[in-house]
């Protein structure tokens, strides 16, 4: 646990921190968005109410992880990048293999990532959903949560450059399938060993 979390809890012993449960999105592209989240992160419809213009979906045991709604008269934000908003939503995989195999499956379905990064703490692959929301698929770059948190909170590298190094998921997958360990891949990635041939636009993840 971090020092900040420790201090917060000792100051308020009745604080019971909840987990994030679901995200609600208002969209002008309801059907396209439901399809996209089904394809990319395996969301399945758990409820489509008769009198509510939207769909609830989940990709695990929760009754819903997302609500995707299309309200009448909703207007498109054509300049999202310049407006205050939720900047990105991240989905976590339990290991690098599942992240990279998912990247390959998603690519084979016709959806390309916009950037991929070894942040030092996590390995992250970024997409734009049909509404141009930034969606991150990620796994820890460390074997344990404790190591990842320690690196994230205490390393000089994270303070100086939390973006880390761009990576090419195809090169990571090749190394993974060749038997390289998470530790070996992470170390090489942070030494720019798996950079893409063409670096992404730095605004791609914004
Ligand atoms: Fe993130």
mmCIF file of C-alpha atoms and ligand atoms in Angstrom:
data_model
loop_
_atom_site.group_PDB
_atom_site.id
_atom_site.type_symbol
_atom_site.label_atom_id
_atom_site.label_comp_id
_atom_site.label_asym_id
_atom_site.label_seq_id
_atom_site.Cartn_x
_atom_site.Cartn_y
_atom_site.Cartn_z
ATOM 1 C CA UNK A 1 0.000 0.000 0.000
ATOM 2 C CA UNK A 2 1.273 3.489 -0.755
ATOM 3 C CA UNK A 3 2.036 6.024 1.936
ATOM 4 C CA UNK A 4 -0.848 8.224 0.730
ATOM 5 C CA UNK A 5 -3.320 5.328 0.967
ATOM 6 C CA UNK A 6 -1.982 4.427 4.402
ATOM 7 C CA UNK A 7 -2.410 7.998 5.669
ATOM 8 C CA UNK A 8 -5.899 8.292 4.169
ATOM 9 C CA UNK A 9 -7.044 5.120 5.864
ATOM 10 C CA UNK A 10 -5.569 5.922 9.227
ATOM 11 C CA UNK A 11 -7.291 9.331 9.086
ATOM 12 C CA UNK A 12 -10.652 7.713 8.387
ATOM 13 C CA UNK A 13 -11.049 4.133 9.536
ATOM 14 C CA UNK A 14 -14.554 3.926 8.031
ATOM 15 C CA UNK A 15 -13.252 4.447 4.525
ATOM 16 C CA UNK A 16 -14.077 1.329 2.507
ATOM 17 C CA UNK A 17 -12.666 1.950 -0.973
ATOM 18 C CA UNK A 18 -14.953 0.504 -3.653
ATOM 19 C CA UNK A 19 -13.813 -0.825 -7.030
ATOM 20 C CA UNK A 20 -14.838 0.810 -10.265
ATOM 21 C CA UNK A 21 -17.871 -1.160 -11.487
ATOM 22 C CA UNK A 22 -19.071 0.208 -14.818
ATOM 23 C CA UNK A 23 -18.886 3.037 -17.310
ATOM 24 C CA UNK A 24 -21.804 4.816 -18.953
ATOM 25 C CA UNK A 25 -21.412 6.303 -22.416
ATOM 26 C CA UNK A 26 -23.746 8.578 -24.368
ATOM 27 C CA UNK A 27 -23.274 8.116 -28.079
ATOM 28 C CA UNK A 28 -24.801 8.922 -31.430
ATOM 29 C CA UNK A 29 -23.578 5.529 -32.750
ATOM 30 C CA UNK A 30 -25.253 3.064 -30.382
ATOM 31 C CA UNK A 31 -25.173 -0.063 -32.543
ATOM 32 C CA UNK A 32 -21.639 0.565 -33.788
ATOM 33 C CA UNK A 33 -20.384 1.122 -30.234
ATOM 34 C CA UNK A 34 -22.015 -2.059 -28.896
ATOM 35 C CA UNK A 35 -20.470 -4.035 -31.765
ATOM 36 C CA UNK A 36 -17.049 -2.470 -31.192
ATOM 37 C CA UNK A 37 -16.956 -3.294 -27.476
ATOM 38 C CA UNK A 38 -18.197 -6.813 -28.224
ATOM 39 C CA UNK A 39 -15.373 -7.329 -30.706
ATOM 40 C CA UNK A 40 -12.577 -5.633 -28.771
ATOM 41 C CA UNK A 41 -13.195 -6.647 -25.153
ATOM 42 C CA UNK A 42 -15.855 -9.342 -25.414
ATOM 43 C CA UNK A 43 -18.810 -7.381 -24.047
ATOM 44 C CA UNK A 44 -22.106 -9.276 -24.341
ATOM 45 C CA UNK A 45 -25.564 -7.772 -23.982
ATOM 46 C CA UNK A 46 -27.021 -8.446 -20.510
ATOM 47 C CA UNK A 47 -30.033 -6.114 -20.760
ATOM 48 C CA UNK A 48 -31.753 -4.118 -23.461
ATOM 49 C CA UNK A 49 -34.598 -2.299 -21.703
ATOM 50 C CA UNK A 50 -37.836 -1.609 -23.580
ATOM 51 C CA UNK A 51 -38.173 1.968 -22.375
ATOM 52 C CA UNK A 52 -34.567 3.123 -22.237
ATOM 53 C CA UNK A 53 -32.614 3.958 -25.403
ATOM 54 C CA UNK A 54 -29.548 1.891 -24.672
ATOM 55 C CA UNK A 55 -27.905 -1.409 -23.912
ATOM 56 C CA UNK A 56 -26.144 -2.803 -20.870
ATOM 57 C CA UNK A 57 -23.184 -5.096 -21.533
ATOM 58 C CA UNK A 58 -20.708 -7.129 -19.507
ATOM 59 C CA UNK A 59 -17.629 -9.236 -20.174
ATOM 60 C CA UNK A 60 -17.456 -10.952 -16.778
ATOM 61 C CA UNK A 61 -19.684 -11.932 -13.846
ATOM 62 C CA UNK A 62 -20.979 -8.395 -13.272
ATOM 63 C CA UNK A 63 -24.534 -7.695 -14.469
ATOM 64 C CA UNK A 64 -23.094 -4.822 -16.477
ATOM 65 C CA UNK A 65 -19.718 -3.228 -17.021
ATOM 66 C CA UNK A 66 -20.927 -0.653 -19.519
ATOM 67 C CA UNK A 67 -24.121 1.175 -20.360
ATOM 68 C CA UNK A 68 -24.230 2.472 -23.927
ATOM 69 C CA UNK A 69 -27.034 4.981 -24.499
ATOM 70 C CA UNK A 70 -28.299 7.033 -27.404
ATOM 71 C CA UNK A 71 -30.538 9.831 -26.140
ATOM 72 C CA UNK A 72 -32.874 11.607 -28.576
ATOM 73 C CA UNK A 73 -31.422 14.870 -29.893
ATOM 74 C CA UNK A 74 -27.908 14.081 -28.734
ATOM 75 C CA UNK A 75 -25.256 16.141 -30.518
ATOM 76 C CA UNK A 76 -21.868 14.948 -31.670
ATOM 77 C CA UNK A 77 -18.783 16.597 -30.151
ATOM 78 C CA UNK A 78 -16.704 17.254 -33.261
ATOM 79 C CA UNK A 79 -13.757 18.691 -31.335
ATOM 80 C CA UNK A 80 -13.292 16.239 -28.458
ATOM 81 C CA UNK A 81 -9.525 16.669 -28.279
ATOM 82 C CA UNK A 82 -9.950 20.336 -27.367
ATOM 83 C CA UNK A 83 -12.624 19.737 -24.729
ATOM 84 C CA UNK A 84 -12.477 18.656 -21.104
ATOM 85 C CA UNK A 85 -13.598 15.039 -20.881
ATOM 86 C CA UNK A 86 -12.776 11.615 -19.491
ATOM 87 C CA UNK A 87 -9.444 11.097 -21.201
ATOM 88 C CA UNK A 88 -9.285 7.306 -21.450
ATOM 89 C CA UNK A 89 -10.663 4.043 -20.112
ATOM 90 C CA UNK A 90 -8.376 1.041 -19.543
ATOM 91 C CA UNK A 91 -9.099 -2.699 -19.514
ATOM 92 C CA UNK A 92 -6.626 -4.980 -17.742
ATOM 93 C CA UNK A 93 -5.430 -8.434 -18.801
ATOM 94 C CA UNK A 94 -3.896 -10.811 -16.252
ATOM 95 C CA UNK A 95 -0.759 -11.433 -18.318
ATOM 96 C CA UNK A 96 1.163 -10.365 -21.411
ATOM 97 C CA UNK A 97 0.169 -13.435 -23.431
ATOM 98 C CA UNK A 98 -3.551 -12.672 -23.150
ATOM 99 C CA UNK A 99 -2.940 -9.016 -24.017
ATOM 100 C CA UNK A 100 -0.914 -9.833 -27.141
ATOM 101 C CA UNK A 101 -3.170 -12.659 -28.327
ATOM 102 C CA UNK A 102 -6.092 -10.248 -27.938
ATOM 103 C CA UNK A 103 -4.239 -7.627 -29.983
ATOM 104 C CA UNK A 104 -3.782 -10.199 -32.771
ATOM 105 C CA UNK A 105 -7.435 -11.305 -32.639
ATOM 106 C CA UNK A 106 -8.628 -7.675 -32.709
ATOM 107 C CA UNK A 107 -6.322 -6.846 -35.634
ATOM 108 C CA UNK A 108 -7.580 -9.897 -37.521
ATOM 109 C CA UNK A 109 -11.113 -8.568 -37.029
ATOM 110 C CA UNK A 110 -10.066 -5.389 -38.849
ATOM 111 C CA UNK A 111 -9.497 -3.032 -35.913
ATOM 112 C CA UNK A 112 -6.033 -1.455 -35.702
ATOM 113 C CA UNK A 113 -4.446 0.012 -32.582
ATOM 114 C CA UNK A 114 -3.292 3.652 -32.676
ATOM 115 C CA UNK A 115 -0.261 3.274 -30.378
ATOM 116 C CA UNK A 116 1.380 0.738 -28.079
ATOM 117 C CA UNK A 117 3.673 1.575 -25.206
ATOM 118 C CA UNK A 118 5.727 -0.001 -22.456
ATOM 119 C CA UNK A 119 5.110 2.616 -19.788
ATOM 120 C CA UNK A 120 7.546 0.964 -17.392
ATOM 121 C CA UNK A 121 4.710 -0.019 -15.069
ATOM 122 C CA UNK A 122 2.435 -1.537 -17.707
ATOM 123 C CA UNK A 123 2.408 -2.594 -21.325
ATOM 124 C CA UNK A 124 -0.464 -0.781 -23.008
ATOM 125 C CA UNK A 125 -2.141 -0.920 -26.403
ATOM 126 C CA UNK A 126 -4.358 2.026 -27.317
ATOM 127 C CA UNK A 127 -7.380 2.174 -29.594
ATOM 128 C CA UNK A 128 -9.985 4.722 -30.613
ATOM 129 C CA UNK A 129 -13.563 3.495 -30.290
ATOM 130 C CA UNK A 130 -16.144 4.625 -32.914
ATOM 131 C CA UNK A 131 -16.719 7.820 -30.871
ATOM 132 C CA UNK A 132 -12.952 8.551 -30.783
ATOM 133 C CA UNK A 133 -12.763 7.744 -27.084
ATOM 134 C CA UNK A 134 -9.284 6.478 -26.185
ATOM 135 C CA UNK A 135 -9.424 2.875 -24.970
ATOM 136 C CA UNK A 136 -6.386 1.196 -23.428
ATOM 137 C CA UNK A 137 -5.810 -2.547 -23.169
ATOM 138 C CA UNK A 138 -3.017 -3.282 -20.737
ATOM 139 C CA UNK A 139 -1.203 -5.671 -18.421
ATOM 140 C CA UNK A 140 1.355 -5.045 -15.716
ATOM 141 C CA UNK A 141 4.947 -5.061 -16.906
ATOM 142 C CA UNK A 142 5.885 -6.783 -13.648
ATOM 143 C CA UNK A 143 5.183 -10.238 -12.260
ATOM 144 C CA UNK A 144 3.416 -8.906 -9.162
ATOM 145 C CA UNK A 145 1.142 -5.976 -8.272
ATOM 146 C CA UNK A 146 3.577 -5.031 -5.505
ATOM 147 C CA UNK A 147 6.488 -4.656 -7.930
ATOM 148 C CA UNK A 148 4.366 -2.689 -10.410
ATOM 149 C CA UNK A 149 3.138 -0.301 -7.703
ATOM 150 C CA UNK A 150 6.611 0.192 -6.286
ATOM 151 C CA UNK A 151 8.018 0.988 -9.729
ATOM 152 C CA UNK A 152 5.080 3.266 -10.561
ATOM 153 C CA UNK A 153 5.270 5.238 -7.314
ATOM 154 C CA UNK A 154 8.962 5.304 -6.567
ATOM 155 C CA UNK A 155 11.066 5.019 -9.715
ATOM 156 C CA UNK A 156 12.798 8.064 -11.156
ATOM 157 C CA UNK A 157 11.978 6.728 -14.609
ATOM 158 C CA UNK A 158 8.215 7.054 -14.047
ATOM 159 C CA UNK A 159 8.627 10.600 -12.711
ATOM 160 C CA UNK A 160 10.757 11.646 -15.660
ATOM 161 C CA UNK A 161 8.986 9.803 -18.478
ATOM 162 C CA UNK A 162 5.713 8.031 -17.625
ATOM 163 C CA UNK A 163 5.091 7.503 -21.352
ATOM 164 C CA UNK A 164 8.009 5.061 -21.553
ATOM 165 C CA UNK A 165 8.804 3.529 -24.939
ATOM 166 C CA UNK A 166 6.666 2.848 -27.972
ATOM 167 C CA UNK A 167 6.461 -0.832 -28.888
ATOM 168 C CA UNK A 168 5.196 -2.849 -31.835
ATOM 169 C CA UNK A 169 2.774 -5.507 -30.525
ATOM 170 C CA UNK A 170 3.690 -7.798 -33.451
ATOM 171 C CA UNK A 171 7.318 -7.788 -32.313
ATOM 172 C CA UNK A 172 6.304 -8.423 -28.699
ATOM 173 C CA UNK A 173 4.072 -11.311 -29.755
ATOM 174 C CA UNK A 174 6.865 -12.855 -31.819
ATOM 175 C CA UNK A 175 9.223 -12.641 -28.824
ATOM 176 C CA UNK A 176 6.551 -14.032 -26.467
ATOM 177 C CA UNK A 177 5.828 -16.962 -28.783
ATOM 178 C CA UNK A 178 9.588 -17.498 -29.104
ATOM 179 C CA UNK A 179 9.742 -18.146 -25.389
ATOM 180 C CA UNK A 180 10.920 -14.771 -24.051
ATOM 181 C CA UNK A 181 9.721 -14.026 -20.516
ATOM 182 C CA UNK A 182 7.789 -10.946 -19.411
ATOM 183 C CA UNK A 183 10.945 -9.715 -17.686
ATOM 184 C CA UNK A 184 13.054 -10.138 -20.834
ATOM 185 C CA UNK A 185 10.480 -8.484 -23.077
ATOM 186 C CA UNK A 186 9.948 -5.597 -20.671
ATOM 187 C CA UNK A 187 13.670 -4.979 -20.301
ATOM 188 C CA UNK A 188 14.240 -5.002 -24.065
ATOM 189 C CA UNK A 189 11.182 -2.808 -24.678
ATOM 190 C CA UNK A 190 12.436 -0.173 -22.247
ATOM 191 C CA UNK A 191 15.735 -0.197 -24.156
ATOM 192 C CA UNK A 192 13.772 0.590 -27.361
ATOM 193 C CA UNK A 193 14.212 -2.971 -28.609
ATOM 194 C CA UNK A 194 10.673 -3.385 -29.937
ATOM 195 C CA UNK A 195 9.925 0.069 -31.334
ATOM 196 C CA UNK A 196 7.591 0.188 -34.330
ATOM 197 C CA UNK A 197 9.154 0.976 -37.700
ATOM 198 C CA UNK A 198 7.071 4.161 -37.792
ATOM 199 C CA UNK A 199 6.509 5.925 -34.473
ATOM 200 C CA UNK A 200 2.872 6.886 -33.757
ATOM 201 C CA UNK A 201 1.597 10.437 -33.607
ATOM 202 C CA UNK A 202 2.205 11.551 -29.967
ATOM 203 C CA UNK A 203 -1.404 12.797 -29.930
ATOM 204 C CA UNK A 204 -2.706 9.297 -30.728
ATOM 205 C CA UNK A 205 -3.300 8.406 -27.096
ATOM 206 C CA UNK A 206 -4.782 11.809 -26.198
HETATM 207 FE FE1 LIG B 1 -3.944 4.421 -18.672
#
